[in-house]
Coordinates of C-alpha atoms in Angstrom, one line a residue:
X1098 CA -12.2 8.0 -4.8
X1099 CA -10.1 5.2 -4.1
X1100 CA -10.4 3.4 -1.0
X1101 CA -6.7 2.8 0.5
X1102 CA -5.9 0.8 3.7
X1103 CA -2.6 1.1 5.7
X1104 CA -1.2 -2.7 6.1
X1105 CA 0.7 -2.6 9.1
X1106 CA 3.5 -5.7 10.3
X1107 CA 7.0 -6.7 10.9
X1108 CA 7.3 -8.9 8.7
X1109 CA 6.3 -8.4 4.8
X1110 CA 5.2 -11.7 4.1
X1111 CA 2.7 -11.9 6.3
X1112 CA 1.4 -8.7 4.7
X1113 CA 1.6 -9.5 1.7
X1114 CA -0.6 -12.8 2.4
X1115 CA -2.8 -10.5 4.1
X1116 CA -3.8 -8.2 1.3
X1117 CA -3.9 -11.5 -1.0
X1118 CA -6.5 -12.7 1.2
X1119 CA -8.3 -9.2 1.0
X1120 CA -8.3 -8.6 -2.6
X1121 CA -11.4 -8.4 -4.9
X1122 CA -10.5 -9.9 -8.0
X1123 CA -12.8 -8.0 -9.8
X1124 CA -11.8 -3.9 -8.5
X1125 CA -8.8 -2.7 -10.0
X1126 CA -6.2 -2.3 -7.3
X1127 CA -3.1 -1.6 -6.6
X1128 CA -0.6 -2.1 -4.2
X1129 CA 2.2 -0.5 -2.5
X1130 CA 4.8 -2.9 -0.7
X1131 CA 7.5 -1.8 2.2
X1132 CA 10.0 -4.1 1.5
X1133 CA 10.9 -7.6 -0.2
X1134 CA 9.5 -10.6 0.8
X1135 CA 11.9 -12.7 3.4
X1136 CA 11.0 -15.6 0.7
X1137 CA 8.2 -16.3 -2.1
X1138 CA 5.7 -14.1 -2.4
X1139 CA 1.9 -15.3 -3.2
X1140 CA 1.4 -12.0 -4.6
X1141 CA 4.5 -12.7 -7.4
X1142 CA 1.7 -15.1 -8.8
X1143 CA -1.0 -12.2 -9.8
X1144 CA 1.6 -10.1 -11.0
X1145 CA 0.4 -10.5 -14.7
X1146 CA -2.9 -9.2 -13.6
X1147 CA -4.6 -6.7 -16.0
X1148 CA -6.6 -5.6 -12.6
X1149 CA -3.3 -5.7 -10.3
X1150 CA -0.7 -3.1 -9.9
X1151 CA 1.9 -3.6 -7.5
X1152 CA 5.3 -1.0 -6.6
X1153 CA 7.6 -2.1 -4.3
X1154 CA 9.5 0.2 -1.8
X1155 CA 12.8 -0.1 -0.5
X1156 CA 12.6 -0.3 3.1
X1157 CA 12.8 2.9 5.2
X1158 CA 9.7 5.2 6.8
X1159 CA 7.5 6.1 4.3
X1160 CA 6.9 9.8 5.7
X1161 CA 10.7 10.6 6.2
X1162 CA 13.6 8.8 4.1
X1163 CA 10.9 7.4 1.6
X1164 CA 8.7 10.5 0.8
X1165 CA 9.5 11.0 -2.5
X1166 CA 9.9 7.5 -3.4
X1167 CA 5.7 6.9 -2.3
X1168 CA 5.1 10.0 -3.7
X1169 CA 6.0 8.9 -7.3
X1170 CA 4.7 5.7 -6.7
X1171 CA 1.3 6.9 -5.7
X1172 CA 0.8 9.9 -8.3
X1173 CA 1.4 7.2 -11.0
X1174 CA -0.8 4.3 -9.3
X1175 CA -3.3 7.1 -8.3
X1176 CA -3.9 7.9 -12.4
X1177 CA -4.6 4.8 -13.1
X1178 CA -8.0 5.3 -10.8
X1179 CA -7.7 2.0 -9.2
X1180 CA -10.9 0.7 -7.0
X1181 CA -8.8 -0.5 -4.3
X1182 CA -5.3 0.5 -2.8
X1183 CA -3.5 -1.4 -0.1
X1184 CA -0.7 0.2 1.3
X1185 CA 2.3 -2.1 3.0
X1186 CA 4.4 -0.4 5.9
X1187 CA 7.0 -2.6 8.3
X1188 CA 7.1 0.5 10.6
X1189 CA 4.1 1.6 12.2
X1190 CA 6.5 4.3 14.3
X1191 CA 5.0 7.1 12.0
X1192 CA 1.6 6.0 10.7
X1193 CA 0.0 8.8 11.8
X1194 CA 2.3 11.2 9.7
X1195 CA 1.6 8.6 6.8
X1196 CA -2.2 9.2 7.4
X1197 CA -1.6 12.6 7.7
X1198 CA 0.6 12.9 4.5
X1199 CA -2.5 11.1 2.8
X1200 CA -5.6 13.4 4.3
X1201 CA -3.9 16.4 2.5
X1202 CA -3.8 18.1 -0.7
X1203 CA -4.0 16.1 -3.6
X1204 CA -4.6 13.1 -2.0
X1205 CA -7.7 14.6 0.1
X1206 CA -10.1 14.7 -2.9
X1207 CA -8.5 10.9 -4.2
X1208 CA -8.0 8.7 -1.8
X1209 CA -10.3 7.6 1.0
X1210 CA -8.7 6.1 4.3
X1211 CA -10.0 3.0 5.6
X1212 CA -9.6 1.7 8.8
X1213 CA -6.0 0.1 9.2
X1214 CA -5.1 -3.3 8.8
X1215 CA -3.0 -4.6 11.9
X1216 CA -1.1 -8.1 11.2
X1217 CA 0.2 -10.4 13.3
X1218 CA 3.8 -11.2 13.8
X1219 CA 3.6 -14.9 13.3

């Protein structure tokens, strides 16, 4: 199973510099990203990676106007059997539909939840 975490903040940069600092360079991972960076992006510098996958989202709530969009992006990251999946989302408004959407069928026997990581707005 691969263990996912929910990255929760305004502002993506400081997410993205958040799951930098949590990554195990040796685990394959992946990573989903809300949004564009408001600047550089640390995580533009592993891109070439062989044990980093990153999919960027367009902005919008994962579990309504983006559904489909993190559906495709996970089926395809999710057959690649990465170790590690971090998850970016600006909007915490619906996190627990997001969790929910993830606890279910397939993603019940694939993915395991760990707790959330909440990051600061500075």
């Amino acid at each position: 199973m691969t263990l996912t975490s929910l990255v929760m903040g305004a502002r993506a940069k400081v997410r993205e510099a958040v799951i930098l600092s949590n990554i195990d360079h040796s685990l394959q991972t992946a990573i989903i990203l809300e949004g564009l960076p408001d600047g550089h992006s640390e995580l533009d510098t592993l891109a070439s990676s062989p044990n980093l996958t990153i999919a960027r989202i367009a902005p919008g709530c994962m579990c309504c106007v983006g559904n489909m969009i993190m559906r495709v992006h996970l089926n395809r990251i999710l057959r690649t059997k990465p170790a590690r999946l971090y998850i970016s989302v600006a909007n915490s408004e619906h996190i627990e539909q997001l969790r929910l959407f993830l606890t279910q069928t397939p993603y019940d026997v694939l993915i395991s939840l760990t707790d959330d990581i909440v990051c600061s707005t500075q």
